[in-house]
mmCIF file with all atom_site columns, C-alpha atoms in Angstrom:
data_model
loop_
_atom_site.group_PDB
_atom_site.id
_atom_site.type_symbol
_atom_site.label_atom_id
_atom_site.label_alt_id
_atom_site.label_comp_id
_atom_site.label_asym_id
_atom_site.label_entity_id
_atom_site.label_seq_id
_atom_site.pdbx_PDB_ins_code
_atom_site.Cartn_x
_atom_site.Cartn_y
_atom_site.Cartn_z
_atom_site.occupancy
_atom_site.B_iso_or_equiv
_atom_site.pdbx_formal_charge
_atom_site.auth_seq_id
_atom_site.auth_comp_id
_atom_site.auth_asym_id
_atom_site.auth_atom_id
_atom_site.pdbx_PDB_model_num
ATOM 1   C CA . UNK A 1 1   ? 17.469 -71.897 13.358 1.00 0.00 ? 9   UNK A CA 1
ATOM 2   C CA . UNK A 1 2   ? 18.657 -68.544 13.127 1.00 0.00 ? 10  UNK A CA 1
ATOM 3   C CA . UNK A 1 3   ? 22.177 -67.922 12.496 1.00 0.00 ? 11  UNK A CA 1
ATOM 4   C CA . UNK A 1 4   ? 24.396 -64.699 12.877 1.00 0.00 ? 12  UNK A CA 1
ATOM 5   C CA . UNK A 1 5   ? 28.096 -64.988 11.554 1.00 0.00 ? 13  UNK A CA 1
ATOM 6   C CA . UNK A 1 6   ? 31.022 -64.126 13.225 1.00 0.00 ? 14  UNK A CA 1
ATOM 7   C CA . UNK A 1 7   ? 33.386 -61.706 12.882 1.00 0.00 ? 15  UNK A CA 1
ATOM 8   C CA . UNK A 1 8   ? 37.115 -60.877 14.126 1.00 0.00 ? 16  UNK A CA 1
ATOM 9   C CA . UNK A 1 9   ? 38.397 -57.158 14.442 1.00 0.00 ? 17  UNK A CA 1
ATOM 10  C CA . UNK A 1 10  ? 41.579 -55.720 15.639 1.00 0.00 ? 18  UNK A CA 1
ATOM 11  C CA . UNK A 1 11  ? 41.393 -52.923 17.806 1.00 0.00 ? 19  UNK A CA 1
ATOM 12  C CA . UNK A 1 12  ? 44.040 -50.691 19.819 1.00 0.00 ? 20  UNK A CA 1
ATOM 13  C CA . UNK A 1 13  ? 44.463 -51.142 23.523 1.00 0.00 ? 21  UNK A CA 1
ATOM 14  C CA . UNK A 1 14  ? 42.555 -47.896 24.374 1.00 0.00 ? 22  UNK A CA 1
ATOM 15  C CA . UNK A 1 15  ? 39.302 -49.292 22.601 1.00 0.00 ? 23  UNK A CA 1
ATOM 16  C CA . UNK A 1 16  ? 39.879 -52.787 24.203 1.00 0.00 ? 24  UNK A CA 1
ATOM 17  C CA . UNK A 1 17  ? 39.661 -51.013 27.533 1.00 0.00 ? 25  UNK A CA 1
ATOM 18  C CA . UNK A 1 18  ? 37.118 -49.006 26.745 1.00 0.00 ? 26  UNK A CA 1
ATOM 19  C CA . UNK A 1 19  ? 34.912 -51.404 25.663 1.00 0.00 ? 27  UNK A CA 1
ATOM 20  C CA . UNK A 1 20  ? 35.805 -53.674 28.933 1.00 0.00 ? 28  UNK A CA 1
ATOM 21  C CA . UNK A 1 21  ? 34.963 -50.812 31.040 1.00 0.00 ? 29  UNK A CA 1
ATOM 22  C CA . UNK A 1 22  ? 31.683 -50.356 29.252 1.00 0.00 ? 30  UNK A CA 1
ATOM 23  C CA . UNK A 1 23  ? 30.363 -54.127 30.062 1.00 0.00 ? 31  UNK A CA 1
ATOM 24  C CA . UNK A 1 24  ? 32.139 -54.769 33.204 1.00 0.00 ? 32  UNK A CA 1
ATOM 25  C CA . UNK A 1 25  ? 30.176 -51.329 34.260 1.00 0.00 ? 33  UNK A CA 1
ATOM 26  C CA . UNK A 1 26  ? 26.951 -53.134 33.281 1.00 0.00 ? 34  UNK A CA 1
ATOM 27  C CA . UNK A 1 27  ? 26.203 -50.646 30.401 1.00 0.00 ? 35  UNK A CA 1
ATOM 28  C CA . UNK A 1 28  ? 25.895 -53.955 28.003 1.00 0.00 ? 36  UNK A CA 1
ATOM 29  C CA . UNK A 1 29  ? 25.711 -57.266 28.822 1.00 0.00 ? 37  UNK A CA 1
ATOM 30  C CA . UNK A 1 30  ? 28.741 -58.208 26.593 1.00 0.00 ? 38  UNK A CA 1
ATOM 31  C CA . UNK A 1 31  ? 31.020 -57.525 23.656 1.00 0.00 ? 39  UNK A CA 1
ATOM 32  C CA . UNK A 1 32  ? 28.932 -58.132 21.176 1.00 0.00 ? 40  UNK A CA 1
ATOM 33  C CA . UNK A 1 33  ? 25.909 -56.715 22.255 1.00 0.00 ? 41  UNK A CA 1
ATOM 34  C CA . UNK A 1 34  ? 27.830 -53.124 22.399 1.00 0.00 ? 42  UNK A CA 1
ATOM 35  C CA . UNK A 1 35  ? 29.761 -53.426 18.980 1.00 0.00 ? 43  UNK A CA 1
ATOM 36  C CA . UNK A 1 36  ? 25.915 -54.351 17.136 1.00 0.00 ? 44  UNK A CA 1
ATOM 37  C CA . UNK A 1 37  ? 24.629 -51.368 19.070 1.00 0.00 ? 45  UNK A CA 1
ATOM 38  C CA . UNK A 1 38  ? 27.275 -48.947 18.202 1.00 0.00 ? 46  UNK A CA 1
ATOM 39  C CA . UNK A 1 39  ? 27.401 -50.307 14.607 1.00 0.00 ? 47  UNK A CA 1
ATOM 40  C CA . UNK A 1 40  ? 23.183 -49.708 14.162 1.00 0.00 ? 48  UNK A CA 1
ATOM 41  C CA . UNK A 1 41  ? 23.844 -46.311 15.911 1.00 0.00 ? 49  UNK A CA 1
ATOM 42  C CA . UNK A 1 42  ? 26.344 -45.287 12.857 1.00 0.00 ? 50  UNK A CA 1
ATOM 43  C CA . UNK A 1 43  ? 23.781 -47.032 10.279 1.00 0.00 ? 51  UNK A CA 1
ATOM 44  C CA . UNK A 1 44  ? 21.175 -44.378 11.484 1.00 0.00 ? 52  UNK A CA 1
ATOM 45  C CA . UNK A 1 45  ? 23.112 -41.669 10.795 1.00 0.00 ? 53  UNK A CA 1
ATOM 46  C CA . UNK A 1 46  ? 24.536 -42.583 7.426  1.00 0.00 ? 54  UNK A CA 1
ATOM 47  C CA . UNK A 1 47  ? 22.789 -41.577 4.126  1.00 0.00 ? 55  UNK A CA 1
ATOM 48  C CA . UNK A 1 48  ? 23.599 -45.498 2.496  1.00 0.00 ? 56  UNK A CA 1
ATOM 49  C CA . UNK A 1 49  ? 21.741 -44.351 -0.385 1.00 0.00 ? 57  UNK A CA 1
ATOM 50  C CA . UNK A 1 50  ? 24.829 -42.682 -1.656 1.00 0.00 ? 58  UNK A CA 1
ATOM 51  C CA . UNK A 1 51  ? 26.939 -45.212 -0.595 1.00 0.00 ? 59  UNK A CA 1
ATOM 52  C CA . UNK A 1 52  ? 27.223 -47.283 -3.572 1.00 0.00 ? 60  UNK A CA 1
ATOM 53  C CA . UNK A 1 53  ? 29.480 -49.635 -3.153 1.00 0.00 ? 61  UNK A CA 1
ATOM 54  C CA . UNK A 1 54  ? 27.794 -51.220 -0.479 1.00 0.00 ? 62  UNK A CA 1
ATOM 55  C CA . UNK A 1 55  ? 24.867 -53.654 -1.835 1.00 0.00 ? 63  UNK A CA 1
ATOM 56  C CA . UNK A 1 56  ? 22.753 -53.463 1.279  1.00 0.00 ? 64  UNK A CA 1
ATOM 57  C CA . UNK A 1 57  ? 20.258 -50.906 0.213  1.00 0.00 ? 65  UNK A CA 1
ATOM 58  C CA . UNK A 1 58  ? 17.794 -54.098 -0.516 1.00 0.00 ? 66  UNK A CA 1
ATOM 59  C CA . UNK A 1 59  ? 18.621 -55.636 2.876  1.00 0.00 ? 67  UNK A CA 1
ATOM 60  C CA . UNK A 1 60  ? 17.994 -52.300 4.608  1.00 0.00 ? 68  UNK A CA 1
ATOM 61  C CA . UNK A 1 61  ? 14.117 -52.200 2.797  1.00 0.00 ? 69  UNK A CA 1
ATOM 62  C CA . UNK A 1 62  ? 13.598 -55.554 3.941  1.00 0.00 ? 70  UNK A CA 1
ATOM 63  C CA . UNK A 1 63  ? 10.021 -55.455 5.842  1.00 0.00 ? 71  UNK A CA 1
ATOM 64  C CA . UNK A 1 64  ? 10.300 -57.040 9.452  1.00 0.00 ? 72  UNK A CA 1
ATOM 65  C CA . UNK A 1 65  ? 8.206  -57.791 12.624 1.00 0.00 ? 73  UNK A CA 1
ATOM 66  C CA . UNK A 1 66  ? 10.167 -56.900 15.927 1.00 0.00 ? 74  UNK A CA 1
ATOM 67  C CA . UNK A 1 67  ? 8.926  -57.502 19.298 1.00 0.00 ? 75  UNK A CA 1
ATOM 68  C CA . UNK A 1 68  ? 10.741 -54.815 22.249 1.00 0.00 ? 76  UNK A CA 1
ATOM 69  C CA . UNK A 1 69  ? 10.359 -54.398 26.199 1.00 0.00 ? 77  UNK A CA 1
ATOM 70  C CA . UNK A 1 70  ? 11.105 -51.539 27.954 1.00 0.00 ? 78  UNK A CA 1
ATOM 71  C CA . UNK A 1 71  ? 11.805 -51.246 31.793 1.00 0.00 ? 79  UNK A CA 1
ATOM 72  C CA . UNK A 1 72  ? 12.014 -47.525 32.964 1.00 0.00 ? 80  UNK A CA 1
ATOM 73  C CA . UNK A 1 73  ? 11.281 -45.969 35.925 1.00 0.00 ? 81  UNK A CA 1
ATOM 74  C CA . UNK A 1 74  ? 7.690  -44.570 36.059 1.00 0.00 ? 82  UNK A CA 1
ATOM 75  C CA . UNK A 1 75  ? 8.067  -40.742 35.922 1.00 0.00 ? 83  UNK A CA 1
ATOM 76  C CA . UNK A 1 76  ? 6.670  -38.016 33.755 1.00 0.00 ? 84  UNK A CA 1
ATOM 77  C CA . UNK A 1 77  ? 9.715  -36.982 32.378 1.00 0.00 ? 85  UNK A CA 1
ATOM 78  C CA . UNK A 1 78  ? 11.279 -40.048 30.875 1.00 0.00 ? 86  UNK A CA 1
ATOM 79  C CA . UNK A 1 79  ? 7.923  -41.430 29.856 1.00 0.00 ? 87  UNK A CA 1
ATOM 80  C CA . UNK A 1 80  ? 7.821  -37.529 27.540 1.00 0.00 ? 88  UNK A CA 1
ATOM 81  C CA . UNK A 1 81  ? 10.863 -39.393 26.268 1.00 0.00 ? 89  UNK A CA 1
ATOM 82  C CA . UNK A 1 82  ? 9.161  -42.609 25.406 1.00 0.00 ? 90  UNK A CA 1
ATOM 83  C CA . UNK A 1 83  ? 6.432  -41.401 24.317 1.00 0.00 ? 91  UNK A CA 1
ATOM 84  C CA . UNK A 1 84  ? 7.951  -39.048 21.694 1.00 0.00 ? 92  UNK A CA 1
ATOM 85  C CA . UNK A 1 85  ? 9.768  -41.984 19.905 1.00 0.00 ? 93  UNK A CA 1
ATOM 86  C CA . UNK A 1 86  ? 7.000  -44.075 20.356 1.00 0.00 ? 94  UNK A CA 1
ATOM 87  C CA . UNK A 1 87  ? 4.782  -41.235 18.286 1.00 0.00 ? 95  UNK A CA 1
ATOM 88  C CA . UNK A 1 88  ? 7.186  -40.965 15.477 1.00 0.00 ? 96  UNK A CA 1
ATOM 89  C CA . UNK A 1 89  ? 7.185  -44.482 15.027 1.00 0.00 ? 97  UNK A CA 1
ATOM 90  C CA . UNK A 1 90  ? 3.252  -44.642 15.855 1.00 0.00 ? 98  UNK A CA 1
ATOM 91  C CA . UNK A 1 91  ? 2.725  -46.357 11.934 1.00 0.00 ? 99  UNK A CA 1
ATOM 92  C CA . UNK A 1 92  ? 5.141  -49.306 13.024 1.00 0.00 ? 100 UNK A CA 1
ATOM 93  C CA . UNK A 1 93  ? 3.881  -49.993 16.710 1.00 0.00 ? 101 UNK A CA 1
ATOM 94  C CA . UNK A 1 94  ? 0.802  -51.872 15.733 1.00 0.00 ? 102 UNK A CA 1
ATOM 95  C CA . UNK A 1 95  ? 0.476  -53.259 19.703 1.00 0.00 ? 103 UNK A CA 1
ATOM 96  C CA . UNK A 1 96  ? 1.247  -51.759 23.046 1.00 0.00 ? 104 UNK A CA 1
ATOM 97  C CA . UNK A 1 97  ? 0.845  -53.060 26.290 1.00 0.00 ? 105 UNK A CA 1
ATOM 98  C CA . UNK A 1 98  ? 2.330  -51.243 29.632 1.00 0.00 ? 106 UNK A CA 1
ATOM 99  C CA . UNK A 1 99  ? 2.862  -53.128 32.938 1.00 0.00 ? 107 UNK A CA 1
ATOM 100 C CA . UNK A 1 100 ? 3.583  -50.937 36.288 1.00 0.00 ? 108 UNK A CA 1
ATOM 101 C CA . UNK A 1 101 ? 6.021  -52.977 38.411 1.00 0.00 ? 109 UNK A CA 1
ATOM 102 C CA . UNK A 1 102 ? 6.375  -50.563 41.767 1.00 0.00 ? 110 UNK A CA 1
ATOM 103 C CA . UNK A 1 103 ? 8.060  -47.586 40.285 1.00 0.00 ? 111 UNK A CA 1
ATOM 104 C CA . UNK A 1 104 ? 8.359  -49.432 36.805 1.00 0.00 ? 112 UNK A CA 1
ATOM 105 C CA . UNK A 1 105 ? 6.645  -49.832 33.599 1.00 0.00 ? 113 UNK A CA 1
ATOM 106 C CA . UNK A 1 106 ? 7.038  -51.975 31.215 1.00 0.00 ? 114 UNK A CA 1
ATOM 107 C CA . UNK A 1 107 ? 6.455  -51.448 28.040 1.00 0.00 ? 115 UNK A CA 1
ATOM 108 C CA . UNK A 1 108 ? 6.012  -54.582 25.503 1.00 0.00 ? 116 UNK A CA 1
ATOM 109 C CA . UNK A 1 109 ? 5.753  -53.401 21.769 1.00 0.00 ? 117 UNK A CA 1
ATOM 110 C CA . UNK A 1 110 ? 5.030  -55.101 18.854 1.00 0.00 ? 118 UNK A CA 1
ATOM 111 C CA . UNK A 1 111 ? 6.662  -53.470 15.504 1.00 0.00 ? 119 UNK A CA 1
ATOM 112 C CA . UNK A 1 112 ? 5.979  -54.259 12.297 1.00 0.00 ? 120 UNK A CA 1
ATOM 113 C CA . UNK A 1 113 ? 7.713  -52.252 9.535  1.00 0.00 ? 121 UNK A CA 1
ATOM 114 C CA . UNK A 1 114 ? 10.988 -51.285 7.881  1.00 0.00 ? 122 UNK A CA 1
ATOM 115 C CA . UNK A 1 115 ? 14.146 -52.188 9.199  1.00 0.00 ? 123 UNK A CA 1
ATOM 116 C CA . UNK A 1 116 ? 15.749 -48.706 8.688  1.00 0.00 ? 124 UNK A CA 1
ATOM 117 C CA . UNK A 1 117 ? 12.839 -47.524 11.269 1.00 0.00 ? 125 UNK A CA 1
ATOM 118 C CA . UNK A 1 118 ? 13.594 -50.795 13.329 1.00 0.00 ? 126 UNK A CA 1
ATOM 119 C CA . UNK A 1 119 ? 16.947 -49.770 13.755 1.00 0.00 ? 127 UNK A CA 1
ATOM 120 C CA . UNK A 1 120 ? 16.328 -45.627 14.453 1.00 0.00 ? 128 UNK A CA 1
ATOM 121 C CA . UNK A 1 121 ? 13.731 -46.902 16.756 1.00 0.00 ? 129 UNK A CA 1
ATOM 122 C CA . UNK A 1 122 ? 16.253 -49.133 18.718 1.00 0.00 ? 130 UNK A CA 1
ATOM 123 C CA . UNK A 1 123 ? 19.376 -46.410 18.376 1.00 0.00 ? 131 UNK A CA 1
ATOM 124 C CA . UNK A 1 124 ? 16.597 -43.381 19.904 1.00 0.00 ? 132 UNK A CA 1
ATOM 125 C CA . UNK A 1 125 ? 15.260 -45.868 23.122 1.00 0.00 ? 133 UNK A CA 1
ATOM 126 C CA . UNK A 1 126 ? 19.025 -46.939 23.359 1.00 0.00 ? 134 UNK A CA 1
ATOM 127 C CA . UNK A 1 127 ? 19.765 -42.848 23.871 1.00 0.00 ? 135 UNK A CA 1
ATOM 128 C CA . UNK A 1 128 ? 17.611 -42.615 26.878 1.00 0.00 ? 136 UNK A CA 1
ATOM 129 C CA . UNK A 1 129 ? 19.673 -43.099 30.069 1.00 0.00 ? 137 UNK A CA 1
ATOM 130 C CA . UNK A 1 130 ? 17.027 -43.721 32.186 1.00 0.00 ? 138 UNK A CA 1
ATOM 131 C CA . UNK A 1 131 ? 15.960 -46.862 30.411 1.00 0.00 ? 139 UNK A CA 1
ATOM 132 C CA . UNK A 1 132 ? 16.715 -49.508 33.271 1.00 0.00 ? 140 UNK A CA 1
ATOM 133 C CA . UNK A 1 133 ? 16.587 -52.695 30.602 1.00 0.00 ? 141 UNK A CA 1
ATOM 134 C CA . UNK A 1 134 ? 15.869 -52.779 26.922 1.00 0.00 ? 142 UNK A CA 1
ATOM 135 C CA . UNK A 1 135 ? 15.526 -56.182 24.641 1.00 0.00 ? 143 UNK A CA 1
ATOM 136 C CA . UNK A 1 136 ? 13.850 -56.164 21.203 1.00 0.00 ? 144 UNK A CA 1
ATOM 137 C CA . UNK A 1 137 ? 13.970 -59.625 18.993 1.00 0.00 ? 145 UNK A CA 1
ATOM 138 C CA . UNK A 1 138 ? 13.283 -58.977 15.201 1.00 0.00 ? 146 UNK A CA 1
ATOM 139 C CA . UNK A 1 139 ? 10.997 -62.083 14.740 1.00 0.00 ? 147 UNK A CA 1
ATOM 140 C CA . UNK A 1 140 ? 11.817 -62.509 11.164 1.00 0.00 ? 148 UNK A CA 1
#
């Protein structure tokens, strides 16, 4: 069984809101989903190699195997979009399969590398507005 801990914050009203506002619009499906997202977004643009008083440089090696599906409308310009990430991560994606759904496709992609690139990978397809649904499971 896999667990993930738990943690508390305190936050100011304005942030409570904003963060309300965020899933009650449907942009995440619920608290915790946005706080992980936002805190992998601010992991991808630190330099923790300088950061040495946090130990997590040997977590942040760690070697994975992800599994993602992407639902996006099928035009030229978003798939540009996908298709860019999905060429600077194109040593990670060892499988690809693409679905068309009526104006959909969906992508499923199997990733096998880094965590670091895991999480840039996840923070770039997370930037495209477009993207109608995104899920990704790291497997181990």
């Amino acid at each position: 069984m896999f667990f993930i801990p738990i943690i508390s914050i305190s936050i100011n009203e304005n942030l409570r809101e904003f963060i309300n506002k965020l899933v009650s619009k449907n942009h995440y499906e619920n608290k915790s989903k946005l706080i992980r997202d936002a805190l992998l977004r601010l992991m991808s643009t630190m330099d923790i190699s300088n950061i040495e008083s946090l130990n997590i440089s040997s977590t942040i090696k760690k070697q994975i195997i992800g599994n993602m599906i992407i639902v996006a409308p099928h035009e030229p310009q978003i798939q540009k979009k996908i298709n860019k990430i999905e060429n600077e991560h194109k040593d990670q994606i060892v499988s690809k399969y693409q679905h068309f759904q009526g104006e959909n496709v969906i992508l499923f992609l199997l990733f096998e590398g880094d965590v670091q690139d895991f999480q840039n990978f996840v923070v770039e397809v997370n930037g495209i507005k477009e993207i109608k649904n995104f899920r990704y499971l790291i497997v181990n």
